[in-house]
Amino acid sequence: MKYIEKLRNSGLRPTKQRLQICEVLFDTEKTFHFTINNLANKIKKQLNNKISLATIYNTVHAFEKKGYLKQIPINSNQTYFDTNVSDHHHFYDLKEEKLIDLDNSDVGPINILKKVNGKKIKSIEVLVKLED
Amino acid sequence: MKYIEKLRNSGLRPTKQRLQICEVLFDTEKTFHFTINNLANKIKKQLNNKISLATIYNTVHAFEKKGYLKQIPINSNQTYFDTNVSDHHHFYDLKEEKLIDLDNSDVGPINILKKVNGKKIKSIEVLVKLED
DNA sequence: ACACTTATTTAGAATGGTTATAAACTAGAT
DNA sequence: ATCTAGTTTATAACCATTCTAAATAAGTGT
């Protein structure tokens, strides 16, 4: 199993639930955006056994902390995650309430001219809201 | 009263509560960021009378819809608002959990090269996360 | 000033995403 | 096989936000 080592190397035990969630998240051709609710439904459809909601929350947070998932900063009642952890940005279609990836090359280089004492930049995230 | 006309022109009745919230929000030298909880506390301190939490929610949302306030896209359990509605961006200090304004001139021009069929760009928001 | 209509305020209940709890279970080590 | 620490689980708790429906206030016409 290709995810066993990945998990072990991160200090996460490769449990059955984590491996199955890995399959749902990472065994896809394309990366995708999801909420916990989305993911829970996907798991229910794709898998025969049940995974507790608490475990899904735990696992998603564990994966995020390890850098296998990214949270997308957006105002919504639900938290959005992205399986694409490469440096990139998002369109947000306000009408459809849908996120669309923006490659880094789709957004010109961003120069932050202001400095904050003793702090360094961890990430730069651009959200482009779309309307009709 | 300077806010009476402003509210009437927006189709909002200038009630005592709305005028008082206007004072707390806009009678300041500098613009600021806040959550509903922040604002409720500020109102409690600054005003002698009580304004219901439901009214604070209603008013903030009404003001946002009219363009007097902006929501800041950020992942948090609470929604952040900004009294600075001009086009600008934010630093987010992860350790202090604090927002810092970034003037548009502090961020180079941003060119979105990708287009989405039939949609136009409503806003471009940049969030720069800071760590130690 | 008065009556009338509609918007607004309000306390409290309801909602719903997320987190906490604590007991049962499992992976990995000895 | 046994032990220990990490995981999973159902369920309760939490808490920001929204809903509800009754009371109040603003605007309008008379």
mmCIF file of C-alpha atoms (C1' of nucleotides) in Angstrom, chain C residues 11-15, chain D residues 16-20:
data_model
loop_
_atom_site.group_PDB
_atom_site.id
_atom_site.type_symbol
_atom_site.label_atom_id
_atom_site.label_comp_id
_atom_site.label_asym_id
_atom_site.label_seq_id
_atom_site.Cartn_x
_atom_site.Cartn_y
_atom_site.Cartn_z
ATOM 1 C "C1'" DA C 11 -35.272 37.868 23.910
ATOM 2 C "C1'" DG C 12 -35.033 33.565 23.462
ATOM 3 C "C1'" DA C 13 -35.164 29.286 20.795
ATOM 4 C "C1'" DA C 14 -33.316 26.710 17.057
ATOM 5 C "C1'" DT C 15 -29.678 25.455 13.860
ATOM 6 C "C1'" DA D 16 -21.334 31.558 16.380
ATOM 7 C "C1'" DT D 17 -25.072 32.595 13.765
ATOM 8 C "C1'" DT D 18 -29.887 32.625 12.214
ATOM 9 C "C1'" DC D 19 -34.809 32.251 13.068
ATOM 10 C "C1'" DT D 20 -39.195 33.429 15.303
#
